[in-house]
Amino acid sequence: MDFLFADWLGTPAWFWLAFITLVALLTAFDLGILNKENKEMGIKESLKLSTLYIGIALAFGGWIWAAKGGEAGLQYFTGFFIEKALSIDNIFVISLIFATFAIPPRYQYRALLWGIVAVIVLRGIMIAGGAALVTEYGWLLYVFAAFLVFTGVKMLFAGEKPMDVAGNPVVKWLSRHIPITNELHGEKFFVRVPDTRTGKLVLAATPLFLALVVINLADLVFAVDSVPAIFAITTDTFIVYTSNIMAILGLRALYFALAAMVHRFHYLKYALALVLVFIGSKIFVADFVLGGDKFPPLVSLGVTVALIAGGVIWSLVKTREEGKAALPM
């Protein structure tokens, strides 16, 4: 049993096993119970499920606080709230992808579920690689911090640019190299159809598979922001990975509650931009202003939550006012 207490990336192995077990149970719950039938998830059901996932994530953070200390707990919650807020932007992109490929709501949950499974693996690879680089080259934290500040400033002043899903290079490459059906075949990602030239049955991808591929590509783009943001909070690989994944696990449930009203969060991006600037700049403040002392975790969490909450409230108020102004007199 000694291996359970062996150090693995700075954390006892049994911590990792407990987390992996929790993720496996939640995924099995989705696959075995929630995803038994293809049906459109209503907003009420989506909100209930989202509340369950958020409650589990917060309880897990409480366990980290008790097991690893208050500082680790604050770092987890800060990372969790940042990733959860960034996922709202992700929801807008996912809804656009589903609309482009004409995926009806009753099949969207399956694509989201397998998309999340892929994200768990891909984020793990990215975070493990990032942790190894930061351990070997400590100065990379300054690169991450500068990148976050740059990204935040760019978000503040960048205009709205719609995502060109149909023109995605990967979609074009897949369309040229594998057979793709023009219509959906239920919840299937691949089906056998007659070849147009030979008449023999060949394996072909469906539009649902293309949507799944593009969703995961979009998440990799978002990970370029979110992973450095959490590394700027802590270099504890366990905190970085768990806070990231616990926020993502609830994304598929949150999607159906927010997809219909994502336009109400139009101004949240400015709050997220300020969060990225703050998280990036505090690395420089800690090292060059505070003389190497750690930036207070409680202050970091407080500023993050205040900015995100302010962005949500401001968005809801402004979009409501704009909606009223647009009504005919």
C-alpha atoms as a PDB file:
ATOM      1  CA  MET A   1       0.000   0.000   0.000  1.00  0.00           C
ATOM      2  CA  ASP A   2       3.032   2.275   0.116  1.00  0.00           C
ATOM      3  CA  PHE A   3       2.420   3.350  -3.475  1.00  0.00           C
ATOM      4  CA  LEU A   4      -0.799   5.104  -2.376  1.00  0.00           C
ATOM      5  CA  PHE A   5       1.282   7.548  -0.334  1.00  0.00           C
ATOM      6  CA  ALA A   6       4.064   7.876  -2.885  1.00  0.00           C
ATOM      7  CA  ASP A   7       4.625  11.369  -4.222  1.00  0.00           C
ATOM      8  CA  TRP A   8       3.322  11.895  -7.745  1.00  0.00           C
ATOM      9  CA  LEU A   9       3.795  15.372  -9.217  1.00  0.00           C
ATOM     10  CA  GLY A  10       3.995  16.819  -5.724  1.00  0.00           C
ATOM     11  CA  THR A  11       0.827  15.125  -4.388  1.00  0.00           C
ATOM     12  CA  PRO A  12       0.277  11.665  -2.816  1.00  0.00           C
ATOM     13  CA  ALA A  13      -0.943   9.103  -5.346  1.00  0.00           C
ATOM     14  CA  TRP A  14      -4.165   8.430  -3.421  1.00  0.00           C
ATOM     15  CA  PHE A  15      -5.261  12.052  -4.001  1.00  0.00           C
ATOM     16  CA  TRP A  16      -5.006  11.439  -7.744  1.00  0.00           C
ATOM     17  CA  LEU A  17      -6.794   8.095  -7.495  1.00  0.00           C
ATOM     18  CA  ALA A  18      -9.634   9.700  -5.515  1.00  0.00           C
ATOM     19  CA  PHE A  19     -10.029  12.407  -8.134  1.00  0.00           C
ATOM     20  CA  ILE A  20      -9.875   9.987 -11.084  1.00  0.00           C
ATOM     21  CA  THR A  21     -12.487   7.803  -9.365  1.00  0.00           C
ATOM     22  CA  LEU A  22     -14.778  10.805  -8.894  1.00  0.00           C
ATOM     23  CA  VAL A  23     -14.433  11.817 -12.554  1.00  0.00           C
ATOM     24  CA  ALA A  24     -15.065   8.218 -13.683  1.00  0.00           C
ATOM     25  CA  LEU A  25     -18.198   7.982 -11.523  1.00  0.00           C
ATOM     26  CA  LEU A  26     -19.586  11.269 -12.829  1.00  0.00           C
ATOM     27  CA  THR A  27     -18.879  10.232 -16.431  1.00  0.00           C
ATOM     28  CA  ALA A  28     -20.495   6.829 -15.867  1.00  0.00           C
ATOM     29  CA  PHE A  29     -23.486   8.620 -14.322  1.00  0.00           C
ATOM     30  CA  ASP A  30     -23.787  10.667 -17.498  1.00  0.00           C
ATOM     31  CA  LEU A  31     -23.359   7.707 -19.838  1.00  0.00           C
ATOM     32  CA  GLY A  32     -25.428   5.187 -17.932  1.00  0.00           C
ATOM     33  CA  ILE A  33     -28.286   7.292 -16.576  1.00  0.00           C
ATOM     34  CA  LEU A  34     -28.563  10.771 -18.061  1.00  0.00           C
ATOM     35  CA  ASN A  35     -27.652   9.817 -21.608  1.00  0.00           C
ATOM     36  CA  LYS A  36     -29.752   6.640 -21.957  1.00  0.00           C
ATOM     37  CA  GLU A  37     -32.154   8.268 -24.359  1.00  0.00           C
ATOM     38  CA  ASN A  38     -31.627  10.975 -26.950  1.00  0.00           C
ATOM     39  CA  LYS A  39     -33.790  13.816 -25.773  1.00  0.00           C
ATOM     40  CA  GLU A  40     -33.577  17.558 -25.546  1.00  0.00           C
ATOM     41  CA  MET A  41     -32.597  18.707 -22.079  1.00  0.00           C
ATOM     42  CA  GLY A  42     -34.844  21.446 -20.754  1.00  0.00           C
ATOM     43  CA  ILE A  43     -33.564  24.550 -19.003  1.00  0.00           C
ATOM     44  CA  LYS A  44     -35.005  23.438 -15.643  1.00  0.00           C
ATOM     45  CA  GLU A  45     -33.302  20.032 -15.825  1.00  0.00           C
ATOM     46  CA  SER A  46     -30.099  21.663 -17.042  1.00  0.00           C
ATOM     47  CA  LEU A  47     -30.034  24.091 -14.111  1.00  0.00           C
ATOM     48  CA  LYS A  48     -30.646  21.270 -11.612  1.00  0.00           C
ATOM     49  CA  LEU A  49     -27.834  19.202 -13.099  1.00  0.00           C
ATOM     50  CA  SER A  50     -25.531  22.250 -13.226  1.00  0.00           C
ATOM     51  CA  THR A  51     -26.243  22.921  -9.556  1.00  0.00           C
ATOM     52  CA  LEU A  52     -25.332  19.310  -8.758  1.00  0.00           C
ATOM     53  CA  TYR A  53     -22.010  19.552 -10.614  1.00  0.00           C
ATOM     54  CA  ILE A  54     -21.128  22.910  -9.078  1.00  0.00           C
ATOM     55  CA  GLY A  55     -22.012  21.550  -5.621  1.00  0.00           C
ATOM     56  CA  ILE A  56     -19.727  18.545  -6.165  1.00  0.00           C
ATOM     57  CA  ALA A  57     -16.925  20.827  -7.410  1.00  0.00           C
ATOM     58  CA  LEU A  58     -17.257  23.103  -4.374  1.00  0.00           C
ATOM     59  CA  ALA A  59     -17.355  20.108  -2.008  1.00  0.00           C
ATOM     60  CA  PHE A  60     -14.213  18.771  -3.678  1.00  0.00           C
ATOM     61  CA  GLY A  61     -12.599  22.164  -3.101  1.00  0.00           C
ATOM     62  CA  GLY A  62     -13.579  21.894   0.565  1.00  0.00           C
ATOM     63  CA  TRP A  63     -11.855  18.514   0.728  1.00  0.00           C
ATOM     64  CA  ILE A  64      -8.697  20.026  -0.816  1.00  0.00           C
ATOM     65  CA  TRP A  65      -8.867  22.825   1.766  1.00  0.00           C
ATOM     66  CA  ALA A  66      -9.076  20.280   4.614  1.00  0.00           C
ATOM     67  CA  ALA A  67      -6.441  17.912   3.194  1.00  0.00           C
ATOM     68  CA  LYS A  68      -3.876  20.312   1.702  1.00  0.00           C
ATOM     69  CA  GLY A  69      -4.487  23.519   3.632  1.00  0.00           C
ATOM     70  CA  GLY A  70      -6.261  26.839   3.199  1.00  0.00           C
ATOM     71  CA  GLU A  71      -3.851  28.250   0.622  1.00  0.00           C
ATOM     72  CA  ALA A  72      -4.334  25.252  -1.685  1.00  0.00           C
ATOM     73  CA  GLY A  73      -8.094  25.518  -1.190  1.00  0.00           C
ATOM     74  CA  LEU A  74      -8.132  29.192  -2.170  1.00  0.00           C
ATOM     75  CA  GLN A  75      -6.004  28.448  -5.228  1.00  0.00           C
ATOM     76  CA  TYR A  76      -8.405  25.683  -6.290  1.00  0.00           C
ATOM     77  CA  PHE A  77     -11.463  27.920  -5.954  1.00  0.00           C
ATOM     78  CA  THR A  78      -9.754  30.756  -7.841  1.00  0.00           C
ATOM     79  CA  GLY A  79      -8.848  28.434 -10.708  1.00  0.00           C
ATOM     80  CA  PHE A  80     -12.322  26.874 -10.698  1.00  0.00           C
ATOM     81  CA  PHE A  81     -14.144  30.224 -10.923  1.00  0.00           C
ATOM     82  CA  ILE A  82     -11.868  31.473 -13.718  1.00  0.00           C
ATOM     83  CA  GLU A  83     -12.369  28.310 -15.776  1.00  0.00           C
ATOM     84  CA  LYS A  84     -16.131  28.298 -15.136  1.00  0.00           C
ATOM     85  CA  ALA A  85     -16.376  31.915 -16.332  1.00  0.00           C
ATOM     86  CA  LEU A  86     -14.251  31.222 -19.408  1.00  0.00           C
ATOM     87  CA  SER A  87     -16.575  28.309 -20.230  1.00  0.00           C
ATOM     88  CA  ILE A  88     -19.427  30.757 -20.901  1.00  0.00           C
ATOM     89  CA  ASP A  89     -17.497  32.037 -23.924  1.00  0.00           C
ATOM     90  CA  ASN A  90     -16.903  28.408 -24.835  1.00  0.00           C
ATOM     91  CA  ILE A  91     -20.666  27.784 -24.757  1.00  0.00           C
ATOM     92  CA  PHE A  92     -21.234  30.524 -27.347  1.00  0.00           C
ATOM     93  CA  VAL A  93     -18.738  28.881 -29.694  1.00  0.00           C
ATOM     94  CA  ILE A  94     -20.221  25.395 -29.138  1.00  0.00           C
ATOM     95  CA  SER A  95     -23.741  26.648 -29.914  1.00  0.00           C
ATOM     96  CA  LEU A  96     -22.404  28.188 -33.151  1.00  0.00           C
ATOM     97  CA  ILE A  97     -20.732  24.886 -34.100  1.00  0.00           C
ATOM     98  CA  PHE A  98     -23.946  22.918 -33.541  1.00  0.00           C
ATOM     99  CA  ALA A  99     -25.913  25.448 -35.590  1.00  0.00           C
ATOM    100  CA  THR A 100     -23.402  25.253 -38.459  1.00  0.00           C
ATOM    101  CA  PHE A 101     -23.654  21.457 -38.661  1.00  0.00           C
ATOM    102  CA  ALA A 102     -27.439  21.500 -38.055  1.00  0.00           C
ATOM    103  CA  ILE A 103     -27.226  19.262 -34.973  1.00  0.00           C
ATOM    104  CA  PRO A 104     -30.625  19.083 -33.215  1.00  0.00           C
ATOM    105  CA  PRO A 105     -30.636  19.500 -29.404  1.00  0.00           C
ATOM    106  CA  ARG A 106     -31.491  15.839 -28.727  1.00  0.00           C
ATOM    107  CA  TYR A 107     -28.110  14.752 -30.184  1.00  0.00           C
ATOM    108  CA  GLN A 108     -26.022  17.613 -28.800  1.00  0.00           C
ATOM    109  CA  TYR A 109     -25.639  16.080 -25.343  1.00  0.00           C
ATOM    110  CA  ARG A 110     -23.897  12.984 -26.759  1.00  0.00           C
ATOM    111  CA  ALA A 111     -21.394  15.107 -28.700  1.00  0.00           C
ATOM    112  CA  LEU A 112     -20.770  17.254 -25.626  1.00  0.00           C
ATOM    113  CA  LEU A 113     -20.262  14.211 -23.402  1.00  0.00           C
ATOM    114  CA  TRP A 114     -17.632  12.574 -25.614  1.00  0.00           C
ATOM    115  CA  GLY A 115     -16.124  15.996 -26.210  1.00  0.00           C
ATOM    116  CA  ILE A 116     -15.616  16.382 -22.463  1.00  0.00           C
ATOM    117  CA  VAL A 117     -14.026  12.917 -22.228  1.00  0.00           C
ATOM    118  CA  ALA A 118     -11.531  13.957 -24.919  1.00  0.00           C
ATOM    119  CA  VAL A 119     -10.939  17.288 -23.166  1.00  0.00           C
ATOM    120  CA  ILE A 120     -10.093  15.520 -19.884  1.00  0.00           C
ATOM    121  CA  VAL A 121      -7.305  13.654 -21.694  1.00  0.00           C
ATOM    122  CA  LEU A 122      -6.088  16.591 -23.792  1.00  0.00           C
ATOM    123  CA  ARG A 123      -6.043  19.013 -20.863  1.00  0.00           C
ATOM    124  CA  GLY A 124      -4.153  16.417 -18.841  1.00  0.00           C
ATOM    125  CA  ILE A 125      -1.475  16.226 -21.528  1.00  0.00           C
ATOM    126  CA  MET A 126      -1.239  20.027 -21.775  1.00  0.00           C
ATOM    127  CA  ILE A 127      -1.063  20.529 -18.006  1.00  0.00           C
ATOM    128  CA  ALA A 128       1.493  17.728 -17.528  1.00  0.00           C
ATOM    129  CA  GLY A 129       3.640  19.268 -20.252  1.00  0.00           C
ATOM    130  CA  GLY A 130       3.250  22.745 -18.787  1.00  0.00           C
ATOM    131  CA  ALA A 131       4.131  21.512 -15.290  1.00  0.00           C
ATOM    132  CA  ALA A 132       7.261  19.786 -16.566  1.00  0.00           C
ATOM    133  CA  LEU A 133       8.365  22.927 -18.415  1.00  0.00           C
ATOM    134  CA  VAL A 134       7.689  25.235 -15.452  1.00  0.00           C
ATOM    135  CA  THR A 135       9.601  22.892 -13.120  1.00  0.00           C
ATOM    136  CA  GLU A 136      12.572  22.824 -15.491  1.00  0.00           C
ATOM    137  CA  TYR A 137      12.408  26.457 -16.590  1.00  0.00           C
ATOM    138  CA  GLY A 138      10.940  28.658 -13.849  1.00  0.00           C
ATOM    139  CA  TRP A 139      11.180  31.771 -16.006  1.00  0.00           C
ATOM    140  CA  LEU A 140       8.338  30.391 -18.169  1.00  0.00           C
ATOM    141  CA  LEU A 141       5.929  31.666 -15.517  1.00  0.00           C
ATOM    142  CA  TYR A 142       6.839  35.189 -16.624  1.00  0.00           C
ATOM    143  CA  VAL A 143       6.082  34.185 -20.223  1.00  0.00           C
ATOM    144  CA  PHE A 144       2.684  32.837 -19.129  1.00  0.00           C
ATOM    145  CA  ALA A 145       2.029  36.000 -17.134  1.00  0.00           C
ATOM    146  CA  ALA A 146       2.969  38.316 -20.015  1.00  0.00           C
ATOM    147  CA  PHE A 147       0.818  36.246 -22.387  1.00  0.00           C
ATOM    148  CA  LEU A 148      -2.197  36.578 -20.058  1.00  0.00           C
ATOM    149  CA  VAL A 149      -1.766  40.347 -19.797  1.00  0.00           C
ATOM    150  CA  PHE A 150      -1.437  40.612 -23.575  1.00  0.00           C
ATOM    151  CA  THR A 151      -4.492  38.394 -24.141  1.00  0.00           C
ATOM    152  CA  GLY A 152      -6.556  40.357 -21.626  1.00  0.00           C
ATOM    153  CA  VAL A 153      -5.682  43.725 -23.186  1.00  0.00           C
ATOM    154  CA  LYS A 154      -6.413  42.305 -26.645  1.00  0.00           C
ATOM    155  CA  MET A 155      -9.844  41.068 -25.461  1.00  0.00           C
ATOM    156  CA  LEU A 156     -10.663  44.521 -24.083  1.00  0.00           C
ATOM    157  CA  PHE A 157     -10.136  46.262 -27.409  1.00  0.00           C
ATOM    158  CA  ALA A 158     -10.833  43.528 -29.961  1.00  0.00           C
ATOM    159  CA  GLY A 159     -14.040  43.756 -31.968  1.00  0.00           C
ATOM    160  CA  GLU A 160     -16.547  40.962 -32.468  1.00  0.00           C
ATOM    161  CA  LYS A 161     -15.266  38.485 -35.062  1.00  0.00           C
ATOM    162  CA  PRO A 162     -17.560  35.552 -35.897  1.00  0.00           C
ATOM    163  CA  MET A 163     -15.988  32.098 -35.968  1.00  0.00           C
ATOM    164  CA  ASP A 164     -15.724  30.582 -39.464  1.00  0.00           C
ATOM    165  CA  VAL A 165     -16.614  26.960 -38.671  1.00  0.00           C
ATOM    166  CA  ALA A 166     -17.200  25.849 -42.281  1.00  0.00           C
ATOM    167  CA  GLY A 167     -13.834  27.277 -43.326  1.00  0.00           C
ATOM    168  CA  ASN A 168     -11.941  25.445 -40.569  1.00  0.00           C
ATOM    169  CA  PRO A 169      -8.808  23.852 -42.145  1.00  0.00           C
ATOM    170  CA  VAL A 170      -9.333  20.597 -40.242  1.00  0.00           C
ATOM    171  CA  VAL A 171     -12.938  20.328 -41.482  1.00  0.00           C
ATOM    172  CA  LYS A 172     -11.733  20.925 -45.049  1.00  0.00           C
ATOM    173  CA  TRP A 173      -8.981  18.311 -44.656  1.00  0.00           C
ATOM    174  CA  LEU A 174     -11.401  15.714 -43.264  1.00  0.00           C
ATOM    175  CA  SER A 175     -13.867  16.450 -46.062  1.00  0.00           C
ATOM    176  CA  ARG A 176     -11.164  15.717 -48.650  1.00  0.00           C
ATOM    177  CA  HIS A 177      -9.742  12.567 -47.024  1.00  0.00           C
ATOM    178  CA  ILE A 178     -12.674  10.625 -45.545  1.00  0.00           C
ATOM    179  CA  PRO A 179     -16.259  10.012 -46.722  1.00  0.00           C
ATOM    180  CA  ILE A 180     -18.765  12.233 -44.914  1.00  0.00           C
ATOM    181  CA  THR A 181     -22.528  11.875 -45.059  1.00  0.00           C
ATOM    182  CA  ASN A 182     -24.693  14.864 -45.874  1.00  0.00           C
ATOM    183  CA  GLU A 183     -27.256  13.972 -43.224  1.00  0.00           C
ATOM    184  CA  LEU A 184     -27.292  12.874 -39.610  1.00  0.00           C
ATOM    185  CA  HIS A 185     -27.740   9.219 -38.686  1.00  0.00           C
ATOM    186  CA  GLY A 186     -29.179   9.588 -35.225  1.00  0.00           C
ATOM    187  CA  GLU A 187     -26.524   9.679 -32.509  1.00  0.00           C
ATOM    188  CA  LYS A 188     -23.928   7.817 -34.600  1.00  0.00           C
ATOM    189  CA  PHE A 189     -20.537   9.328 -35.342  1.00  0.00           C
ATOM    190  CA  PHE A 190     -19.774   6.789 -38.096  1.00  0.00           C
ATOM    191  CA  VAL A 191     -22.013   4.735 -40.395  1.00  0.00           C
ATOM    192  CA  ARG A 192     -21.556   2.391 -43.356  1.00  0.00           C
ATOM    193  CA  VAL A 193     -22.933   3.796 -46.605  1.00  0.00           C
ATOM    194  CA  PRO A 194     -22.622   2.723 -50.270  1.00  0.00           C
ATOM    195  CA  ASP A 195     -19.652   4.223 -52.078  1.00  0.00           C
ATOM    196  CA  THR A 196     -20.824   6.502 -54.913  1.00  0.00           C
ATOM    197  CA  ARG A 197     -18.335   4.950 -57.344  1.00  0.00           C
ATOM    198  CA  THR A 198     -18.125   1.248 -56.432  1.00  0.00           C
ATOM    199  CA  GLY A 199     -21.406   0.703 -54.611  1.00  0.00           C
ATOM    200  CA  LYS A 200     -19.564  -1.115 -51.800  1.00  0.00           C
ATOM    201  CA  LEU A 201     -20.254  -0.221 -48.210  1.00  0.00           C
ATOM    202  CA  VAL A 202     -17.639   2.142 -46.754  1.00  0.00           C
ATOM    203  CA  LEU A 203     -17.238   3.690 -43.337  1.00  0.00           C
ATOM    204  CA  ALA A 204     -18.259   7.365 -43.384  1.00  0.00           C
ATOM    205  CA  ALA A 205     -18.270  10.094 -40.756  1.00  0.00           C
ATOM    206  CA  THR A 206     -21.464  11.977 -39.952  1.00  0.00           C
ATOM    207  CA  PRO A 207     -21.909  15.726 -39.327  1.00  0.00           C
ATOM    208  CA  LEU A 208     -22.121  14.844 -35.605  1.00  0.00           C
ATOM    209  CA  PHE A 209     -18.525  13.595 -35.738  1.00  0.00           C
ATOM    210  CA  LEU A 210     -17.386  16.776 -37.499  1.00  0.00           C
ATOM    211  CA  ALA A 211     -19.074  18.832 -34.783  1.00  0.00           C
ATOM    212  CA  LEU A 212     -17.269  16.764 -32.130  1.00  0.00           C
ATOM    213  CA  VAL A 213     -13.891  17.363 -33.806  1.00  0.00           C
ATOM    214  CA  VAL A 214     -14.434  21.129 -34.102  1.00  0.00           C
ATOM    215  CA  ILE A 215     -15.646  21.370 -30.478  1.00  0.00           C
ATOM    216  CA  ASN A 216     -12.410  19.771 -29.275  1.00  0.00           C
ATOM    217  CA  LEU A 217     -10.329  22.044 -31.511  1.00  0.00           C
ATOM    218  CA  ALA A 218     -12.164  25.044 -30.063  1.00  0.00           C
ATOM    219  CA  ASP A 219     -11.445  23.811 -26.539  1.00  0.00           C
ATOM    220  CA  LEU A 220      -7.735  23.585 -27.321  1.00  0.00           C
ATOM    221  CA  VAL A 221      -7.863  27.244 -28.332  1.00  0.00           C
ATOM    222  CA  PHE A 222      -9.588  28.140 -25.054  1.00  0.00           C
ATOM    223  CA  ALA A 223      -7.066  26.027 -23.133  1.00  0.00           C
ATOM    224  CA  VAL A 224      -4.296  28.295 -24.416  1.00  0.00           C
ATOM    225  CA  ASP A 225      -5.819  30.994 -22.178  1.00  0.00           C
ATOM    226  CA  SER A 226      -7.154  28.973 -19.255  1.00  0.00           C
ATOM    227  CA  VAL A 227      -4.180  26.678 -18.571  1.00  0.00           C
ATOM    228  CA  PRO A 228      -1.604  29.530 -18.290  1.00  0.00           C
ATOM    229  CA  ALA A 229      -4.131  31.430 -16.140  1.00  0.00           C
ATOM    230  CA  ILE A 230      -4.219  28.661 -13.546  1.00  0.00           C
ATOM    231  CA  PHE A 231      -0.438  28.155 -13.679  1.00  0.00           C
ATOM    232  CA  ALA A 232      -0.188  31.860 -12.859  1.00  0.00           C
ATOM    233  CA  ILE A 233      -2.216  31.118  -9.700  1.00  0.00           C
ATOM    234  CA  THR A 234      -0.301  28.001  -8.605  1.00  0.00           C
ATOM    235  CA  THR A 235       2.270  25.551  -9.943  1.00  0.00           C
ATOM    236  CA  ASP A 236       0.744  22.688  -7.943  1.00  0.00           C
ATOM    237  CA  THR A 237      -0.152  20.287 -10.773  1.00  0.00           C
ATOM    238  CA  PHE A 238      -2.920  18.653  -8.739  1.00  0.00           C
ATOM    239  CA  ILE A 239      -4.657  22.000  -8.125  1.00  0.00           C
ATOM    240  CA  VAL A 240      -4.164  23.102 -11.742  1.00  0.00           C
ATOM    241  CA  TYR A 241      -5.649  19.906 -13.195  1.00  0.00           C
ATOM    242  CA  THR A 242      -8.502  19.327 -10.744  1.00  0.00           C
ATOM    243  CA  SER A 243      -9.777  22.918 -10.784  1.00  0.00           C
ATOM    244  CA  ASN A 244      -9.686  22.862 -14.578  1.00  0.00           C
ATOM    245  CA  ILE A 245     -11.454  19.516 -14.989  1.00  0.00           C
ATOM    246  CA  MET A 246     -14.081  20.096 -12.279  1.00  0.00           C
ATOM    247  CA  ALA A 247     -15.135  23.288 -14.064  1.00  0.00           C
ATOM    248  CA  ILE A 248     -15.274  21.516 -17.428  1.00  0.00           C
ATOM    249  CA  LEU A 249     -17.240  18.503 -16.149  1.00  0.00           C
ATOM    250  CA  GLY A 250     -20.285  20.693 -15.552  1.00  0.00           C
ATOM    251  CA  LEU A 251     -19.998  22.412 -18.928  1.00  0.00           C
ATOM    252  CA  ARG A 252     -22.259  19.970 -20.777  1.00  0.00           C
ATOM    253  CA  ALA A 253     -25.037  20.480 -18.226  1.00  0.00           C
ATOM    254  CA  LEU A 254     -24.552  24.247 -18.108  1.00  0.00           C
ATOM    255  CA  TYR A 255     -24.650  24.432 -21.906  1.00  0.00           C
ATOM    256  CA  PHE A 256     -28.374  23.755 -22.228  1.00  0.00           C
ATOM    257  CA  ALA A 257     -29.221  26.342 -19.570  1.00  0.00           C
ATOM    258  CA  LEU A 258     -27.094  29.089 -21.122  1.00  0.00           C
ATOM    259  CA  ALA A 259     -27.114  28.330 -24.870  1.00  0.00           C
ATOM    260  CA  ALA A 260     -30.501  29.991 -25.335  1.00  0.00           C
ATOM    261  CA  MET A 261     -29.493  33.098 -23.392  1.00  0.00           C
ATOM    262  CA  VAL A 262     -25.751  33.348 -24.017  1.00  0.00           C
ATOM    263  CA  HIS A 263     -26.340  36.723 -25.691  1.00  0.00           C
ATOM    264  CA  ARG A 264     -27.245  38.041 -22.219  1.00  0.00           C
ATOM    265  CA  PHE A 265     -23.581  37.616 -21.187  1.00  0.00           C
ATOM    266  CA  HIS A 266     -22.222  39.810 -23.961  1.00  0.00           C
ATOM    267  CA  TYR A 267     -20.279  42.107 -21.586  1.00  0.00           C
ATOM    268  CA  LEU A 268     -18.782  39.278 -19.522  1.00  0.00           C
ATOM    269  CA  LYS A 269     -15.811  39.125 -21.890  1.00  0.00           C
ATOM    270  CA  TYR A 270     -14.596  42.487 -20.583  1.00  0.00           C
ATOM    271  CA  ALA A 271     -14.652  41.168 -17.015  1.00  0.00           C
ATOM    272  CA  LEU A 272     -12.772  38.054 -18.157  1.00  0.00           C
ATOM    273  CA  ALA A 273     -10.235  40.287 -19.892  1.00  0.00           C
ATOM    274  CA  LEU A 274      -9.640  42.151 -16.626  1.00  0.00           C
ATOM    275  CA  VAL A 275      -9.325  38.828 -14.773  1.00  0.00           C
ATOM    276  CA  LEU A 276      -6.602  37.680 -17.193  1.00  0.00           C
ATOM    277  CA  VAL A 277      -4.761  40.989 -16.849  1.00  0.00           C
ATOM    278  CA  PHE A 278      -5.000  40.775 -13.044  1.00  0.00           C
ATOM    279  CA  ILE A 279      -3.868  37.132 -12.839  1.00  0.00           C
ATOM    280  CA  GLY A 280      -0.957  37.795 -15.187  1.00  0.00           C
ATOM    281  CA  SER A 281       0.180  41.032 -13.554  1.00  0.00           C
ATOM    282  CA  LYS A 282       0.135  39.637 -10.010  1.00  0.00           C
ATOM    283  CA  ILE A 283       3.101  37.398 -10.910  1.00  0.00           C
ATOM    284  CA  PHE A 284       5.169  40.506 -11.602  1.00  0.00           C
ATOM    285  CA  VAL A 285       3.749  42.303  -8.552  1.00  0.00           C
ATOM    286  CA  ALA A 286       4.666  39.398  -6.258  1.00  0.00           C
ATOM    287  CA  ASP A 287       8.240  39.142  -7.531  1.00  0.00           C
ATOM    288  CA  PHE A 288       9.152  42.770  -8.200  1.00  0.00           C
ATOM    289  CA  VAL A 289       6.933  44.752  -5.810  1.00  0.00           C
ATOM    290  CA  LEU A 290       6.414  42.378  -2.883  1.00  0.00           C
ATOM    291  CA  GLY A 291      10.027  41.235  -2.973  1.00  0.00           C
ATOM    292  CA  GLY A 292       9.261  37.611  -3.842  1.00  0.00           C
ATOM    293  CA  ASP A 293       6.489  37.160  -1.278  1.00  0.00           C
ATOM    294  CA  LYS A 294       3.408  35.277  -2.478  1.00  0.00           C
ATOM    295  CA  PHE A 295       0.452  37.337  -3.614  1.00  0.00           C
ATOM    296  CA  PRO A 296      -2.243  36.803  -0.927  1.00  0.00           C
ATOM    297  CA  PRO A 297      -4.480  33.930  -2.177  1.00  0.00           C
ATOM    298  CA  LEU A 298      -7.553  35.395  -0.461  1.00  0.00           C
ATOM    299  CA  VAL A 299      -7.094  38.707  -2.288  1.00  0.00           C
ATOM    300  CA  SER A 300      -6.607  36.840  -5.568  1.00  0.00           C
ATOM    301  CA  LEU A 301      -9.835  34.865  -5.077  1.00  0.00           C
ATOM    302  CA  GLY A 302     -11.759  37.958  -3.936  1.00  0.00           C
ATOM    303  CA  VAL A 303     -10.726  40.081  -6.921  1.00  0.00           C
ATOM    304  CA  THR A 304     -11.443  37.221  -9.353  1.00  0.00           C
ATOM    305  CA  VAL A 305     -14.927  36.533  -7.978  1.00  0.00           C
ATOM    306  CA  ALA A 306     -15.746  40.259  -7.777  1.00  0.00           C
ATOM    307  CA  LEU A 307     -14.751  40.864 -11.410  1.00  0.00           C
ATOM    308  CA  ILE A 308     -16.661  37.833 -12.710  1.00  0.00           C
ATOM    309  CA  ALA A 309     -19.771  38.589 -10.633  1.00  0.00           C
ATOM    310  CA  GLY A 310     -19.616  42.224 -11.732  1.00  0.00           C
ATOM    311  CA  GLY A 311     -19.352  41.162 -15.367  1.00  0.00           C
ATOM    312  CA  VAL A 312     -22.360  38.841 -15.087  1.00  0.00           C
ATOM    313  CA  ILE A 313     -24.534  41.445 -13.323  1.00  0.00           C
ATOM    314  CA  TRP A 314     -23.516  44.236 -15.712  1.00  0.00           C
ATOM    315  CA  SER A 315     -24.228  41.992 -18.715  1.00  0.00           C
ATOM    316  CA  LEU A 316     -27.686  41.044 -17.467  1.00  0.00           C
ATOM    317  CA  VAL A 317     -28.581  44.672 -16.698  1.00  0.00           C
ATOM    318  CA  LYS A 318     -27.226  46.141 -19.943  1.00  0.00           C
ATOM    319  CA  THR A 319     -28.707  43.483 -22.247  1.00  0.00           C
ATOM    320  CA  ARG A 320     -32.066  43.893 -20.526  1.00  0.00           C
ATOM    321  CA  GLU A 321     -31.930  47.651 -21.073  1.00  0.00           C
ATOM    322  CA  GLU A 322     -30.875  47.169 -24.700  1.00  0.00           C
ATOM    323  CA  GLY A 323     -33.704  44.678 -25.199  1.00  0.00           C
ATOM    324  CA  LYS A 324     -36.251  47.173 -23.855  1.00  0.00           C
ATOM    325  CA  ALA A 325     -34.832  49.934 -26.039  1.00  0.00           C
ATOM    326  CA  ALA A 326     -35.181  47.736 -29.118  1.00  0.00           C
ATOM    327  CA  LEU A 327     -38.916  47.114 -28.529  1.00  0.00           C
ATOM    328  CA  PRO A 328     -41.246  49.041 -30.891  1.00  0.00           C
ATOM    329  CA  MET A 329     -42.953  52.010 -29.302  1.00  0.00           C
END
